[in-house]
Coordinates of C-alpha atoms in Angstrom, one line a residue:
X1 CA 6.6 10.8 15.0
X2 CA 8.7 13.9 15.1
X3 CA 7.8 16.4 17.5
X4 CA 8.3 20.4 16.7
X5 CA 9.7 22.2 19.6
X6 CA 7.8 25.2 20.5
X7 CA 9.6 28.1 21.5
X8 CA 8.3 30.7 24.3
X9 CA 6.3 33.8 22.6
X10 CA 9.2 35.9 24.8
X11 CA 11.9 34.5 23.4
X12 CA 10.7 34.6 19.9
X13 CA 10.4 38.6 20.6
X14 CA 13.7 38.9 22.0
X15 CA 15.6 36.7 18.9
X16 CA 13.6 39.6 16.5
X17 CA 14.9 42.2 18.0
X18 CA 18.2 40.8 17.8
X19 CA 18.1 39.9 14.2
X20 CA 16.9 43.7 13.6
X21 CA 19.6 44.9 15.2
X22 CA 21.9 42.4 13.8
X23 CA 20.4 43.8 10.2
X24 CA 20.6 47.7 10.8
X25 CA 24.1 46.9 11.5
X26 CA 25.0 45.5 8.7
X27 CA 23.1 47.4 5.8
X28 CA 22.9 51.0 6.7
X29 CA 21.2 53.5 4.7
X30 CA 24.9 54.9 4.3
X31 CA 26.3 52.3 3.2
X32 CA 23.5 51.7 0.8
X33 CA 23.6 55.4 -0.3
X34 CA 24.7 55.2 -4.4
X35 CA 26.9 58.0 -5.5
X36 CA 24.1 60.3 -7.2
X37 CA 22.0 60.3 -3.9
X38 CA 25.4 61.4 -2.0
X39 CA 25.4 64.6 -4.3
X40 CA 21.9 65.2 -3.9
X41 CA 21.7 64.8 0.0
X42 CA 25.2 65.5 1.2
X43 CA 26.2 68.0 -2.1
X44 CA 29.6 66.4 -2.0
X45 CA 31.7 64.3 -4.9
X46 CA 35.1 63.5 -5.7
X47 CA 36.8 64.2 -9.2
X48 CA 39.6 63.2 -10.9
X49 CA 41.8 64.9 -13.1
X50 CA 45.5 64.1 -14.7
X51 CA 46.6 67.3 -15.0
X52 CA 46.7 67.3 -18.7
X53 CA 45.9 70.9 -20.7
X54 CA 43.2 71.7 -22.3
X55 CA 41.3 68.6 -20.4
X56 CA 42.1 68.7 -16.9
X57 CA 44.3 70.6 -14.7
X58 CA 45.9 72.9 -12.2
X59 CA 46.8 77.1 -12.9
X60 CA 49.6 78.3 -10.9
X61 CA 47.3 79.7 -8.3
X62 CA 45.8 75.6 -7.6
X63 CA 42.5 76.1 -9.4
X64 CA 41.4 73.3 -11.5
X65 CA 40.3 74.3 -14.9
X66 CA 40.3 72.5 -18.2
X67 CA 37.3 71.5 -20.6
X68 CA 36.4 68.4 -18.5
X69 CA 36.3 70.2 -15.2
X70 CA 34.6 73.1 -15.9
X71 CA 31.8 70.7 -18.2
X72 CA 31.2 68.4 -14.7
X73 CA 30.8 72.3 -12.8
X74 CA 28.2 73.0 -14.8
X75 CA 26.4 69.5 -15.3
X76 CA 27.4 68.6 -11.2
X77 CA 25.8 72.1 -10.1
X78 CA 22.5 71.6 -12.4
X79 CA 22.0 68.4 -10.6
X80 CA 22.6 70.1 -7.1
X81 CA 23.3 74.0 -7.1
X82 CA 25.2 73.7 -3.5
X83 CA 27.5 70.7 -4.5
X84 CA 30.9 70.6 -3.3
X85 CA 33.6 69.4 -5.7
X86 CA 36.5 68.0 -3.9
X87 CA 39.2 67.5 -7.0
X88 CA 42.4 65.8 -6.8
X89 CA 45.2 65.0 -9.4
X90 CA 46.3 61.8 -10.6
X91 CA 48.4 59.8 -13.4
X92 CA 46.4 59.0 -16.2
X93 CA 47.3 55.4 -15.5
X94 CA 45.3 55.5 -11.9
X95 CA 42.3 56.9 -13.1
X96 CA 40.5 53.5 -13.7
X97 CA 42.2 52.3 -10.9
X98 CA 41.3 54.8 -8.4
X99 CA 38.0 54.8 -9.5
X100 CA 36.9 51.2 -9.0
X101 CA 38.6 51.2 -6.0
X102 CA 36.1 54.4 -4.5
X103 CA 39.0 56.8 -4.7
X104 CA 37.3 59.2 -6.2
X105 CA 33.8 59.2 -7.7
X106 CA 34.4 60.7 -11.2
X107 CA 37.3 60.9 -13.9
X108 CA 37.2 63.9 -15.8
X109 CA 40.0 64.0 -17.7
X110 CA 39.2 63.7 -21.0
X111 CA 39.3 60.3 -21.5
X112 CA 38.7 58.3 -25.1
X113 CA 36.0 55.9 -24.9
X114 CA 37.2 52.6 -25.9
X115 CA 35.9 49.1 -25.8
X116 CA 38.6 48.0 -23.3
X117 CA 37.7 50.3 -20.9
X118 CA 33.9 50.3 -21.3
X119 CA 34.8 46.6 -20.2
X120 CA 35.8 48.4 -16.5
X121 CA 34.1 51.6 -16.2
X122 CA 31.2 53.3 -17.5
X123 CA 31.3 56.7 -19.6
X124 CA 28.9 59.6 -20.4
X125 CA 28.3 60.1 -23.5
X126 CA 31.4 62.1 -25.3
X127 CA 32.1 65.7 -25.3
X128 CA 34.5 66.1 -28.3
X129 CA 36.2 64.3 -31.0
X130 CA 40.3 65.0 -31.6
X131 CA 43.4 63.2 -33.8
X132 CA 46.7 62.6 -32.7
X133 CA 50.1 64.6 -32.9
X134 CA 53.8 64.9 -31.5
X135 CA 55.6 67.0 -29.9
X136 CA 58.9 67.5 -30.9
X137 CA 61.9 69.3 -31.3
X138 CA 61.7 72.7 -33.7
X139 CA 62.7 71.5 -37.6
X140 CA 61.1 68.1 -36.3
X141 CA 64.5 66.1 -37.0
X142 CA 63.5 63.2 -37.4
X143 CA 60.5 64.1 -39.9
X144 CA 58.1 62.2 -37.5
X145 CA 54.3 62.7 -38.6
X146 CA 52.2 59.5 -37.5
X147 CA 53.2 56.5 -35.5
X148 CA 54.3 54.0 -38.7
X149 CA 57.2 56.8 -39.8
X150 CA 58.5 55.8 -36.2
X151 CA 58.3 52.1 -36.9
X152 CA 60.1 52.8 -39.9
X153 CA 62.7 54.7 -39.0
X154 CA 65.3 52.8 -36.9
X155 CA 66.4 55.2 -34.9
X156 CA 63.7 57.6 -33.3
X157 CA 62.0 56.7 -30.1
X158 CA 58.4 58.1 -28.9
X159 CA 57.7 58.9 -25.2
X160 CA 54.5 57.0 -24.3
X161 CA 52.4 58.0 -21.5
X162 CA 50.8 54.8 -19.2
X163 CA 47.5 54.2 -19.8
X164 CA 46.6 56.2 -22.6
X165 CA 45.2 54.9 -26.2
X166 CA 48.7 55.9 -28.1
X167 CA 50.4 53.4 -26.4
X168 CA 48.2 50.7 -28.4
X169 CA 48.7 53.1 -31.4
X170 CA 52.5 52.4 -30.9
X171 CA 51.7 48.6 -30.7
X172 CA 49.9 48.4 -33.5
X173 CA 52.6 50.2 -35.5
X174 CA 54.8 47.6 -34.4
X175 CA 57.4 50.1 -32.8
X176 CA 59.7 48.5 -30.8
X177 CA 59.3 48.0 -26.7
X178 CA 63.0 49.8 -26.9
X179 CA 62.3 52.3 -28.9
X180 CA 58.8 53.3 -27.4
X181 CA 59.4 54.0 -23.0
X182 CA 56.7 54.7 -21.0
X183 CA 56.1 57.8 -18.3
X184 CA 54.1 58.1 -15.8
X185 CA 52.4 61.6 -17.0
X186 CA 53.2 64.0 -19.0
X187 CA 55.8 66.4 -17.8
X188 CA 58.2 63.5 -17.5
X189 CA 57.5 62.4 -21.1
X190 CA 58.3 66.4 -22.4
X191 CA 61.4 66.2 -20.3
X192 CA 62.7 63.2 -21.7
X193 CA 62.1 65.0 -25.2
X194 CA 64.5 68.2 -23.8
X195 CA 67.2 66.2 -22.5
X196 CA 67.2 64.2 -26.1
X197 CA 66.3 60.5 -24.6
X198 CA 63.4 60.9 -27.0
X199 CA 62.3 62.2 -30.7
X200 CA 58.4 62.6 -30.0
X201 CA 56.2 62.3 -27.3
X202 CA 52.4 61.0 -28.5
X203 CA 49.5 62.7 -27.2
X204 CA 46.0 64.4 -28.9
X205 CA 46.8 67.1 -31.0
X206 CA 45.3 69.9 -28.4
X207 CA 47.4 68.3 -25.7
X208 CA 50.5 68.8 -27.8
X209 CA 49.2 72.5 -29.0
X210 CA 49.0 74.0 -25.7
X211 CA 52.4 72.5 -24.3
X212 CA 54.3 73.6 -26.9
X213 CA 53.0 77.2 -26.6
X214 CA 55.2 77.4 -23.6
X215 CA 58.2 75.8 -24.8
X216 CA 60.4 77.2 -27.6
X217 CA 62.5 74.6 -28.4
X218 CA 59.4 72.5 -29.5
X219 CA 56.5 72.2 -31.8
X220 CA 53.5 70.3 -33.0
X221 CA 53.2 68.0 -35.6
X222 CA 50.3 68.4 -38.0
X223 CA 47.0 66.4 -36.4
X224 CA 46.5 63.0 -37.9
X225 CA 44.1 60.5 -37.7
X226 CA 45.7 56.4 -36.9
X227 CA 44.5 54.1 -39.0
X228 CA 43.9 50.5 -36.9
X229 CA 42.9 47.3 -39.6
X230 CA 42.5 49.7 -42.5
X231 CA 40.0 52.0 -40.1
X232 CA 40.5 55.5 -39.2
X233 CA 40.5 55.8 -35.1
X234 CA 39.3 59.2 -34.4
X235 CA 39.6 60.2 -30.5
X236 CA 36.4 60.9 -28.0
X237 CA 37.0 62.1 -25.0
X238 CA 33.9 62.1 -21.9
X239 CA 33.6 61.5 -18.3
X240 CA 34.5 58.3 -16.5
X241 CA 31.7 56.5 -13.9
X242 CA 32.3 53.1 -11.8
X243 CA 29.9 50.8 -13.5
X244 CA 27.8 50.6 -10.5
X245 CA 26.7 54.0 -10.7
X246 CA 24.4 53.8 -13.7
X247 CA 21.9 56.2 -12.4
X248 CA 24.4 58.6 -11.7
X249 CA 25.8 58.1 -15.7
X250 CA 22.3 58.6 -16.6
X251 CA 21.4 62.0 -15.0
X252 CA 24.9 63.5 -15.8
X253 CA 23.9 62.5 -19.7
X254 CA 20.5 64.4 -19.7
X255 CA 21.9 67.4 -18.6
X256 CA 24.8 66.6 -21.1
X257 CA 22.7 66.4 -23.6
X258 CA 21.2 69.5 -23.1
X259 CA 24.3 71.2 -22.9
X260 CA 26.7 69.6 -25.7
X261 CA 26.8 71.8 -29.0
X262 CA 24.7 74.9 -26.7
X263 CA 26.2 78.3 -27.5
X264 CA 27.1 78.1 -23.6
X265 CA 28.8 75.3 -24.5
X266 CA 30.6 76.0 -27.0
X267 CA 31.5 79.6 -25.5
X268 CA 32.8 77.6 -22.0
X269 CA 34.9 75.3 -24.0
X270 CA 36.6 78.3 -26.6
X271 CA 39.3 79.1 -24.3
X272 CA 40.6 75.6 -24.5
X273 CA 40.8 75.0 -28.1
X274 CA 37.7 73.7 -28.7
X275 CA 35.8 74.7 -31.6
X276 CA 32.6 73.3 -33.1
X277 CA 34.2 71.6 -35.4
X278 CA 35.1 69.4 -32.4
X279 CA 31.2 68.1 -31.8
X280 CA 31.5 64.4 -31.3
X281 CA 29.0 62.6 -33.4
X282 CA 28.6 59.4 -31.6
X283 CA 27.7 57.8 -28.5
X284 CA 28.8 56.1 -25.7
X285 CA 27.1 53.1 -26.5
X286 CA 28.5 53.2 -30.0
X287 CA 32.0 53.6 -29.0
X288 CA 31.8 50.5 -26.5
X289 CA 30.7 48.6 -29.0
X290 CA 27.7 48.1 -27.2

């Protein structure tokens, strides 16, 4: 017969109150604490931007501006009035990146919901819908207007920046690894165009709009719509989440909601270049194929 061992009633107390010790070690209500209680207890969040105009970015005197930024002012501050926003810059590349890694807490940048990256973030609903253009050299010399009349011509080159969508835009127009070099963000890209290493760089057509209107050796090319298996790929842009914060996503999207097509809205966003012509018509869900 097996005999149980019976341990002393003192003992039993004492390996209890290690174990609860041991416990509030290990899961504190810190550590616990999801990004949406942090802004409503501690009124502090990180954002992201990639200092791209109109979407995200820094005026000469450091303040962040731009249609995402001032959009997650007013949805952040709705959801607590004394929130701090601590932003910081980086290359449209790192935004995923830095976000899944708890760099920062949101990307608001502007960013095109795609499948492929619903697959590693989550996204708010979108905030506009834009097409494509180039910027190039006045008189456009090499008569560049949409990514195939690059492929076709054997001599120009398109500056790509790293991680955005025209880079699969490129690779689906079959333009050559060769003819098609990545940068790291944008000013490096329009550089490349001065010094003549390039004939285009791709980016949405307000991108393009407002960095030409400071240089006068370059201009826009007429917006344009890629076409991708015979279907026209229209751009929309909204805030990027780590997929863990779902109830985060969720409150950001009813104030959204709320706020997306308001005059408010529509008056915050003017000075940017967006109009309401620019009201996205889908979801998130939609976009992610979800």
């Amino acid at each position: 017969m097996t005999m149980s061992r019976q341990w002393p009633l003192p003992f039993l107390a004492a390996a209890c109150l290690v174990a609860a010790v041991l416990l509030g070690l290990t899961v504190s209500p810190a550590a616990a604490q999801s990004t949406l209680e942090k802004i409503k207890r501690d009124g502090v969040v990180t954002v992201a931007i990639a200092d791209e105009a109109p979407y995200g970015y820094r005026e000469a005197d450091g303040r962040v501006t731009g249609e995402a930024p001032e959009i997650a002012r007013r949805i952040l501050r709705d959801i607590n009035p004394d929130i701090q926003i601590d932003f910081v810059s980086a290359d449209f590349g790192d935004l995923i990146p830095g976000l899944r890694n708890d760099t920062f807490d949101i990307a608001a940048a502007g960013m095109f919901i795609t499948p492929s990256r619903c697959a590693e973030v989550a996204f708010s609903d979108p905030t506009y819908v834009v097409g494509q253009a180039f910027a190039v050299k006045r008189g456009n010399p090499k008569q560049i207007t949409d990514f195939p009349s690059i492929s076709d011509h054997r001599e120009a080159r398109v500056g790509l920046i790293a991680g955005t969508v025209e880079y699969n835009f490129a690779l689906v127009a079959a333009i050559p690894a060769d003819r098609a070099p990545l940068y790291r963000n944008f000013a490096k890209a329009i550089s490349a165009l001065k010094a003549g290493d390039v004939d285009a760089v791709a980016m949405t057509a307000l991108t393009v709009r407002h960095i030409v209107a400071d240089e006068p050796d370059l201009e826009s090319t007429a917006q344009f719509f890629p076409e991708i298996d015979g279907e026209v790929v229209k751009g929309y842009g909204g805030f990027a989440f780590r997929k863990e914060d779902a109830d985060l996503v969720d409150a950001f999207n009813e104030r959204l909601h709320a706020f997306i097509g308001s005059d408010q809205h529509l008056e915050l966003v003017a000075e940017f270049g967006f109009g309401e012509d620019m009201l996205p018509d889908k979801t998130a869900a939609e976009l992610c194929g979800s």
